[in-house]
């Protein structure tokens, strides 16, 4: 019987969980928990079971339990994944080793210190930069954007800031100050937005000692990303943008205009009788 | 509990250089990242040895011939082959990296629809073709070496 088949019939699972209590421990250690297996359970379900039934001191982050909030990134059997998006059966083993995401500090147990991630993200100015600041402050209408222009960056805007890409990245493994795949990909997401005028400003930030050129295209970030964002692709496109900007080769493109007021008001649909308030 | 204690710095948890050597079953490009460095450093090491040894020629015929005779053993023959292999791998992978790091051959962004794929994965044939070409060339060079 292969390990995969065995896991489908296993009644119990062994969770080996990394524990670290900052007020007491100098080092982390693994603690074993034996928990019942139920069909379709995720790694997060297992951790919740431990916290509710066995040891309520176990610390981990979770919120949405559906791959949306990006809270539950952890190292599961050696690879960084979202615990809530990882069915135990998919791992094909009845022993599951769960550790805090590498390439971050550990605050407690399975809680990585994501502050560097958020700081890098903030550093690349993850918002639309415009020269018409008055319109930005007091918008009269939305900026226009065609579906083709949207496709240029849409994929990269699905980032949930779980931090898994940095845990996979070999450059982040050795350079604590590296901006990292998450923020570099977001730098491109905004530079590629037809409404944005911030390429020059962001070039100054990412074209630096710990910036975009420390990416050597290992591609592990894209392999690990649970949302299919493909940061590696975004970063290579960012390199091209930065190079063109530095060499003054970038084609000058006017940013999107403010949407014109509608030519004529469409007649409003009549409110149906039965919902109208009298 | 003491607040100062709780505020202890987070425990360091970086993979470090070991993360270059092995970090789990990732895509092949992650390990080509390491190989590009190792082969690059290998070429530099060879370059230093090469220049020092050839520099001996300045000090006269005798010393030169003594030095050269040092290299006439199977260990150095294997070493020489490894240097050629390193250069070949480094150059082929280097050409791929130059193209891909400037965004060429990677294709356009694709909306993430399950099951997700990423650009490097969709372009895996490039790496495979590069590998095949490298293997054929290395085999030819090996035959040339042995015969
Ligand atoms: C046809 C010849 C060559 C090509 C096409 C080539 C190409 C490249 C490229 C594109 C990189 C950057 C890879 C990255 O971004 O990670 C690189 C890295 C490197 N190359 Fe070469 N190279 C060649 C020859 C050489 C030679 C002769 C040496 C030694 C003197 C050398 C030493 C290195 C080293 C040490 C690195 C590592 C840099 C790093 O990983 O940060 N290369 N090579
Ligand atoms: S709990 Fe929200 S992503 Fe897993």
Coordinates of C-alpha atoms and ligand atoms in Angstrom, one line a residue:
Chain A
X1 CA 0.0 0.0 0.0
X2 CA 1.5 3.4 -0.9
X3 CA 1.5 6.2 1.6
X4 CA -1.2 8.1 -0.4
X5 CA -3.6 5.2 -0.2
X6 CA -2.9 4.7 3.5
X7 CA -3.8 8.3 4.3
X8 CA -7.2 7.9 2.7
X9 CA -8.1 5.1 5.2
X10 CA -6.1 6.4 8.2
X11 CA -8.3 7.1 11.2
X12 CA -5.7 9.2 13.0
X13 CA -3.2 11.8 12.0
X14 CA 0.0 12.9 13.6
X15 CA 0.5 16.6 13.6
X16 CA 4.1 17.7 14.4
X17 CA 3.8 21.3 15.3
X18 CA 6.5 23.9 15.8
X19 CA 6.2 25.4 19.3
X20 CA 8.0 28.5 20.5
X21 CA 7.1 30.5 23.6
X22 CA 9.0 33.8 23.6
X23 CA 8.9 34.3 27.4
X24 CA 10.4 30.9 28.1
X25 CA 12.1 29.3 25.1
X26 CA 15.5 30.0 23.5
X27 CA 14.8 27.7 20.6
X28 CA 11.7 26.2 19.0
X29 CA 10.8 22.5 19.2
X30 CA 8.3 20.2 17.6
X31 CA 5.4 18.9 19.6
X32 CA 3.3 15.9 18.5
X33 CA -0.4 15.7 18.5
X34 CA -2.6 12.8 17.5
X35 CA -5.9 13.8 16.1
X36 CA -8.8 12.1 14.3
X37 CA -8.9 12.2 10.6
X38 CA -12.2 13.3 8.9
X39 CA -12.8 13.2 5.2
X40 CA -12.1 16.5 3.5
X41 CA -10.4 18.1 6.5
X42 CA -7.8 20.8 6.0
X43 CA -4.6 21.4 7.9
X44 CA -6.3 24.4 9.5
X45 CA -9.2 22.1 10.7
X46 CA -6.5 20.0 12.4
X47 CA -5.0 22.9 14.1
X48 CA -8.4 24.2 15.2
X49 CA -9.1 20.7 16.7
X50 CA -5.8 20.8 18.6
X51 CA -6.6 24.3 20.0
X52 CA -10.1 23.4 21.0
X53 CA -9.7 19.9 22.3
X54 CA -6.0 19.3 23.3
X55 CA -3.9 22.4 23.9
X56 CA -5.4 25.9 23.9
X57 CA -2.0 27.5 24.2
X58 CA -1.2 26.7 20.5
X59 CA -0.9 30.0 18.6
X60 CA -1.6 30.5 14.9
X61 CA -3.3 33.0 12.7
X62 CA -6.5 32.4 10.8
X63 CA -9.6 34.3 9.9
X64 CA -11.5 33.5 6.8
X65 CA -10.7 29.8 6.5
X66 CA -11.2 30.1 2.7
X67 CA -8.0 31.4 1.2
X68 CA -9.1 35.0 1.1
X69 CA -7.5 36.8 4.1
X70 CA -4.0 35.5 3.8
X71 CA -3.6 34.9 7.5
X72 CA -2.7 31.2 7.7
X73 CA 0.5 30.9 5.7
X74 CA 2.7 28.2 7.2
X75 CA 5.3 25.6 6.3
X76 CA 3.4 22.4 5.7
X77 CA 5.5 19.3 5.1
X78 CA 8.4 21.5 4.0
X79 CA 6.5 23.8 1.6
X80 CA 4.8 27.1 2.4
X81 CA 1.1 26.9 2.0
X82 CA -2.2 28.3 3.3
X83 CA -3.3 25.9 6.0
X84 CA -7.0 26.5 5.2
X85 CA -6.4 25.7 1.5
X86 CA -4.5 22.5 2.1
X87 CA -6.6 19.4 2.5
X88 CA -4.7 16.8 4.5
X89 CA -5.5 14.2 1.9
X90 CA -3.6 16.2 -0.7
X91 CA -0.4 15.8 1.3
X92 CA -0.7 12.0 1.0
X93 CA 0.8 11.3 4.4
X94 CA -0.7 10.7 7.8
X95 CA 2.2 12.6 9.5
X96 CA 2.0 16.3 8.9
X97 CA 4.8 18.6 10.0
X98 CA 3.8 22.2 10.5
X99 CA 6.2 25.1 11.1
X100 CA 6.2 28.8 11.0
X101 CA 6.9 30.4 7.6
X102 CA 10.7 30.6 7.1
X103 CA 12.4 33.9 6.1
X104 CA 10.6 35.8 8.8
X105 CA 11.1 35.9 12.6
X106 CA 8.8 33.8 14.8
X107 CA 6.7 35.7 17.3
X108 CA 5.1 32.6 18.9
X109 CA 4.5 29.0 17.7
X110 CA 3.2 29.3 14.1
X111 CA 3.0 33.1 14.0
X112 CA 5.6 34.6 11.7
X113 CA 6.6 38.3 12.1
X114 CA 5.2 39.8 8.9
X115 CA 6.1 43.4 9.7
X116 CA 9.0 43.4 7.2
X117 CA 6.6 42.2 4.5
X118 CA 4.1 45.0 5.3
X119 CA 6.9 47.6 5.5
X120 CA 8.3 46.6 2.1
X121 CA 4.8 46.7 0.7
X122 CA 4.2 50.2 2.0
X123 CA 7.7 51.3 0.7
X124 CA 6.8 50.8 -3.0
X125 CA 3.8 53.1 -2.8
X126 CA 1.0 50.6 -3.5
X127 CA -1.6 53.1 -4.7
X128 CA -2.3 55.1 -7.8
X129 CA 0.1 58.0 -8.1
X130 CA -1.1 61.0 -10.2
X131 CA 0.0 64.4 -11.1
X132 CA -3.5 65.8 -11.0
X133 CA -3.6 65.8 -7.2
X134 CA -6.7 67.9 -7.0
X135 CA -8.7 65.4 -8.9
X136 CA -7.3 62.7 -6.7
X137 CA -8.4 64.5 -3.5
X138 CA -11.8 65.6 -4.8
X139 CA -12.7 63.2 -7.6
X140 CA -15.3 64.4 -10.1
X141 CA -15.6 61.0 -11.7
X142 CA -13.7 57.7 -12.1
X143 CA -10.7 57.3 -14.4
X144 CA -11.4 55.4 -17.5
X145 CA -9.7 52.0 -18.2
X146 CA -10.3 49.6 -21.1
X147 CA -10.6 45.8 -20.4
X148 CA -7.3 45.4 -22.3
X149 CA -5.6 47.9 -19.9
X150 CA -7.1 46.0 -17.0
X151 CA -5.6 42.7 -18.1
X152 CA -2.1 44.2 -18.0
X153 CA -2.1 44.1 -14.2
X154 CA -5.3 42.2 -13.1
X155 CA -3.5 38.9 -12.3
X156 CA -1.1 40.7 -9.9
X157 CA -3.9 42.4 -8.0
X158 CA -5.1 39.2 -6.5
X159 CA -2.3 39.2 -3.9
X160 CA -3.6 38.5 -0.3
X161 CA -0.3 39.5 1.5
X162 CA 0.1 36.0 3.1
X163 CA 3.8 36.3 2.7
X164 CA 4.3 32.8 1.3
X165 CA 6.3 34.0 -1.6
X166 CA 9.1 35.3 0.6
X167 CA 9.2 32.0 2.5
X168 CA 9.9 30.3 -0.9
X169 CA 12.4 32.9 -2.2
X170 CA 16.1 32.0 -2.0
X171 CA 17.1 35.6 -2.0
X172 CA 14.8 36.4 0.9
X173 CA 16.5 33.4 2.6
X174 CA 19.8 35.2 2.8
X175 CA 19.0 38.9 2.5
X176 CA 16.8 40.2 5.3
X177 CA 16.5 43.6 3.6
X178 CA 15.5 42.4 0.2
X179 CA 12.2 44.0 -0.8
X180 CA 10.9 40.6 -1.7
X181 CA 8.6 39.1 -4.4
X182 CA 5.4 40.4 -2.8
X183 CA 6.2 44.1 -2.8
X184 CA 8.2 44.0 -6.1
X185 CA 5.2 42.4 -7.8
X186 CA 2.9 45.0 -6.4
X187 CA 5.3 47.7 -7.6
X188 CA 4.7 46.3 -11.1
X189 CA 1.0 46.0 -10.5
X190 CA 0.8 49.8 -10.0
X191 CA 3.3 50.7 -12.7
X192 CA 1.3 48.7 -15.2
X193 CA -1.9 50.4 -14.3
X194 CA -3.0 52.8 -17.1
X195 CA -4.3 55.2 -14.5
X196 CA -0.9 55.5 -12.7
X197 CA 1.9 57.9 -13.3
X198 CA 4.3 56.6 -10.7
X199 CA 6.9 54.7 -12.7
X200 CA 9.7 57.2 -12.1
X201 CA 8.9 57.4 -8.4
X202 CA 8.8 53.7 -7.9
X203 CA 11.9 53.1 -10.1
X204 CA 13.9 55.2 -7.5
X205 CA 12.7 52.8 -4.8
X206 CA 13.1 49.4 -6.5
X207 CA 16.3 50.1 -8.5
X208 CA 18.3 49.9 -5.3
X209 CA 20.8 47.7 -3.4
X210 CA 18.1 45.4 -2.0
X211 CA 15.6 45.9 -4.8
X212 CA 14.5 44.4 -8.0
X213 CA 18.0 43.3 -9.3
X214 CA 18.4 40.9 -6.4
X215 CA 15.8 38.8 -8.1
X216 CA 17.6 36.1 -10.1
X217 CA 14.5 34.4 -11.3
X218 CA 14.3 31.3 -9.2
X219 CA 10.6 31.5 -9.7
X220 CA 9.8 29.7 -6.4
X221 CA 7.5 32.6 -5.4
X222 CA 5.2 31.8 -8.4
X223 CA 5.4 28.1 -7.7
X224 CA 4.3 28.7 -4.1
X225 CA 1.7 31.5 -4.5
X226 CA -1.6 30.1 -3.4
X227 CA -3.5 32.7 -5.4
X228 CA -1.9 32.2 -8.8
X229 CA -0.5 35.8 -8.8
X230 CA 2.8 34.8 -10.5
X231 CA 5.1 37.4 -8.8
X232 CA 8.1 36.2 -10.8
X233 CA 6.5 37.3 -14.0
X234 CA 5.6 40.6 -12.5
X235 CA 9.1 41.2 -11.3
X236 CA 10.7 40.4 -14.7
X237 CA 8.3 42.8 -16.3
X238 CA 9.2 45.3 -13.6
X239 CA 12.9 44.9 -14.5
X240 CA 12.0 45.7 -18.1
X241 CA 10.0 48.8 -17.1
X242 CA 12.8 50.0 -14.7
X243 CA 15.5 49.5 -17.4
X244 CA 13.4 51.4 -20.0
X245 CA 12.8 54.2 -17.5
X246 CA 16.5 54.4 -16.5
X247 CA 17.6 54.4 -20.2
X248 CA 14.9 56.9 -21.1
X249 CA 13.4 54.4 -23.6
X250 CA 10.0 54.3 -22.1
X251 CA 7.3 55.2 -24.5
X252 CA 5.5 58.3 -23.2
X253 CA 1.9 57.3 -22.5
X254 CA -0.8 59.7 -21.2
X255 CA -2.5 58.3 -18.1
X256 CA -6.2 57.5 -18.2
X257 CA -8.5 60.5 -18.3
X258 CA -11.3 61.3 -16.0
X259 CA -14.5 59.7 -17.3
X260 CA -16.7 62.2 -19.2
X261 CA -20.1 62.9 -17.7
X262 CA -22.7 60.7 -19.3
X263 CA -24.2 62.3 -22.5
X264 CA -27.7 61.9 -21.3
X265 CA -29.4 60.4 -18.3
X266 CA -30.9 57.0 -18.9
X267 CA -34.5 57.0 -17.9
X268 CA -34.9 55.3 -14.5
X269 CA -36.8 52.0 -14.4
X270 CA -40.2 52.5 -12.8
X271 CA -40.3 51.1 -9.3
X272 CA -42.7 48.1 -9.3
X273 CA -46.0 48.7 -7.6
X274 CA -45.6 46.0 -4.9
X275 CA -42.3 47.3 -3.5
X276 CA -43.2 51.0 -3.6
X277 CA -43.6 52.7 -0.3
X278 CA -46.9 54.6 0.0
Chain B
X1 CA 3.9 38.4 33.0
X2 CA 6.7 40.9 32.5
X3 CA 6.1 43.2 29.5
X4 CA 9.8 43.5 28.7
X5 CA 9.9 39.7 28.4
X6 CA 7.0 39.5 26.0
X7 CA 8.6 42.1 23.8
X8 CA 11.5 39.8 23.2
X9 CA 12.7 40.0 19.6
X10 CA 11.1 37.4 17.2
X11 CA 13.1 34.2 16.9
X12 CA 15.3 34.3 13.8
X13 CA 14.0 31.8 11.2
X14 CA 15.8 32.4 7.9
X15 CA 16.8 29.5 5.6
X16 CA 20.1 31.1 4.9
X17 CA 22.6 29.5 2.4
X18 CA 21.0 26.1 3.0
X19 CA 17.9 27.5 1.4
X20 CA 19.9 27.8 -1.9
X21 CA 21.1 24.2 -1.6
X22 CA 17.8 22.5 -0.7
X23 CA 14.4 23.9 0.4
X24 CA 12.0 21.2 -0.8
X25 CA 10.5 20.1 -4.1
X26 CA 10.3 23.4 -5.9
X27 CA 10.5 24.1 -9.6
X28 CA 13.8 23.4 -11.4
X29 CA 14.6 27.1 -11.9
X30 CA 15.0 27.5 -8.2
X31 CA 17.9 25.2 -8.2
X32 CA 19.3 26.6 -11.5
X33 CA 19.5 29.8 -9.4
X34 CA 22.1 28.1 -7.2
X35 CA 23.8 26.2 -10.1
X36 CA 24.4 29.5 -11.9
X37 CA 26.3 30.8 -8.9
X38 CA 28.2 27.6 -8.2
X39 CA 29.3 27.3 -11.9
X40 CA 30.1 31.0 -12.0
X41 CA 32.3 30.7 -8.9
X42 CA 33.8 27.5 -10.4
X43 CA 34.8 29.4 -13.5
X44 CA 36.4 32.2 -11.4
X45 CA 38.3 29.6 -9.4
X46 CA 39.5 27.9 -12.6
X47 CA 40.4 31.4 -14.0
X48 CA 42.7 32.1 -11.0
X49 CA 44.4 28.7 -11.3
X50 CA 44.7 29.1 -15.0
X51 CA 46.3 32.5 -14.8
X52 CA 48.7 31.5 -12.0
X53 CA 49.8 28.4 -13.8
X54 CA 50.3 30.1 -17.2
X55 CA 52.0 32.9 -15.4
X56 CA 54.8 30.4 -14.6
X57 CA 55.8 30.6 -18.2
X58 CA 57.4 34.0 -17.6
X59 CA 59.8 32.4 -15.1
X60 CA 61.3 30.2 -17.8
X61 CA 60.9 27.0 -19.8
X62 CA 61.9 24.6 -16.9
X63 CA 59.4 25.8 -14.4
X64 CA 56.7 25.9 -17.0
X65 CA 57.3 22.3 -18.0
X66 CA 57.5 21.2 -14.3
X67 CA 54.1 22.9 -13.7
X68 CA 52.5 21.4 -16.7
X69 CA 53.6 17.9 -15.8
X70 CA 51.8 18.4 -12.5
X71 CA 48.5 18.6 -14.4
X72 CA 49.1 15.4 -16.4
X73 CA 47.1 13.1 -14.3
X74 CA 43.5 11.9 -14.4
X75 CA 42.3 14.1 -11.5
X76 CA 43.1 17.2 -13.6
X77 CA 41.6 15.7 -16.7
X78 CA 38.3 15.2 -14.8
X79 CA 38.7 18.7 -13.4
X80 CA 39.1 20.1 -16.9
X81 CA 36.0 18.4 -18.1
X82 CA 34.1 19.7 -15.1
X83 CA 35.2 23.3 -15.9
X84 CA 34.0 22.9 -19.5
X85 CA 30.7 21.5 -18.2
X86 CA 30.4 24.4 -15.7
X87 CA 31.1 26.9 -18.5
X88 CA 28.6 25.3 -20.8
X89 CA 25.8 25.1 -18.2
X90 CA 26.5 28.6 -17.0
X91 CA 26.5 30.1 -20.5
X92 CA 23.3 28.3 -21.7
X93 CA 21.4 29.0 -18.5
X94 CA 22.8 32.6 -18.6
X95 CA 21.4 33.2 -22.0
X96 CA 18.0 32.0 -20.8
X97 CA 18.2 34.3 -17.7
X98 CA 19.2 37.3 -19.8
X99 CA 16.1 36.9 -22.0
X100 CA 13.6 35.9 -19.3
X101 CA 14.8 38.5 -16.8
X102 CA 14.0 41.2 -19.3
X103 CA 10.5 39.8 -19.7
X104 CA 11.1 38.1 -23.0
X105 CA 9.7 34.6 -23.8
X106 CA 7.6 34.7 -20.6
X107 CA 4.3 35.7 -22.2
X108 CA 1.6 38.0 -20.9
X109 CA -0.1 37.9 -17.5
X110 CA -3.0 35.5 -17.4
X111 CA -6.0 35.7 -15.1
X112 CA -5.6 33.2 -12.3
X113 CA -8.1 30.5 -13.1
X114 CA -7.9 27.2 -11.2
X115 CA -5.7 25.1 -11.6
X116 CA -3.2 28.0 -11.6
X117 CA -0.1 28.0 -13.7
X118 CA 2.7 30.5 -13.9
X119 CA 4.9 31.8 -16.7
X120 CA 8.0 29.8 -15.9
X121 CA 5.9 26.6 -15.7
X122 CA 4.2 27.4 -19.0
X123 CA 7.7 28.0 -20.6
X124 CA 9.3 24.9 -19.1
X125 CA 10.1 23.6 -22.6
X126 CA 12.8 26.3 -22.8
X127 CA 14.6 24.8 -19.8
X128 CA 14.1 21.3 -21.1
X129 CA 15.5 22.2 -24.6
X130 CA 18.4 24.0 -22.9
X131 CA 19.1 20.9 -20.8
X132 CA 18.9 18.6 -23.8
X133 CA 21.3 20.8 -25.8
X134 CA 23.7 20.9 -22.9
X135 CA 23.5 17.2 -22.4
X136 CA 24.3 16.5 -26.1
X137 CA 27.2 18.9 -26.1
X138 CA 28.6 17.5 -22.9
X139 CA 28.4 14.0 -24.3
X140 CA 30.2 15.0 -27.5
X141 CA 32.9 16.7 -25.5
X142 CA 33.2 13.6 -23.2
X143 CA 33.7 11.4 -26.3
X144 CA 36.3 13.8 -27.6
X145 CA 38.0 13.7 -24.2
X146 CA 38.1 9.9 -23.9
X147 CA 39.1 9.1 -27.5
Ligands
LIG1 C1 29.0 32.9 -22.3 C2 29.4 33.4 -21.1 C3 28.6 33.8 -19.9 C4 27.2 34.1 -19.9 C5 26.2 34.1 -21.0 C6 26.9 34.4 -18.5 C7 25.7 34.9 -18.0 C8 25.4 35.1 -16.7 C9 24.2 35.7 -16.2 C10 23.1 36.1 -17.1 C11 24.3 35.8 -14.9 C12 23.3 36.4 -13.9 C13 22.4 35.3 -13.4 C14 21.4 35.8 -12.4 O1 20.8 36.9 -12.7 O2 21.3 35.2 -11.4 C15 25.6 35.3 -14.5 C16 26.0 35.2 -13.2 C17 27.3 34.9 -12.8 N1 28.4 34.7 -13.7 FE1 28.2 34.5 -15.7 N2 28.1 34.3 -17.7 C18 29.1 33.9 -18.6 C19 30.4 33.7 -18.2 C20 30.9 33.9 -17.0 C21 32.3 33.8 -16.6 C22 33.5 33.5 -17.7 C23 32.4 33.9 -15.3 C24 33.7 33.9 -14.4 C25 34.6 34.7 -14.6 C26 31.1 34.1 -14.8 C27 30.8 34.3 -13.4 C28 29.5 34.5 -12.9 C29 29.2 34.5 -11.5 C30 30.1 34.4 -10.3 C31 27.8 34.7 -11.5 C32 27.0 34.7 -10.2 C33 26.4 36.0 -9.9 C34 25.2 35.9 -9.0 O3 24.6 34.8 -8.9 O4 24.8 36.9 -8.4 N3 30.2 34.1 -15.8 N4 26.3 34.9 -15.6
LIG2 S1 -7.6 31.6 7.1 FE1 -7.8 33.2 5.6 S2 -6.4 32.5 4.1 FE2 -6.4 30.8 5.5

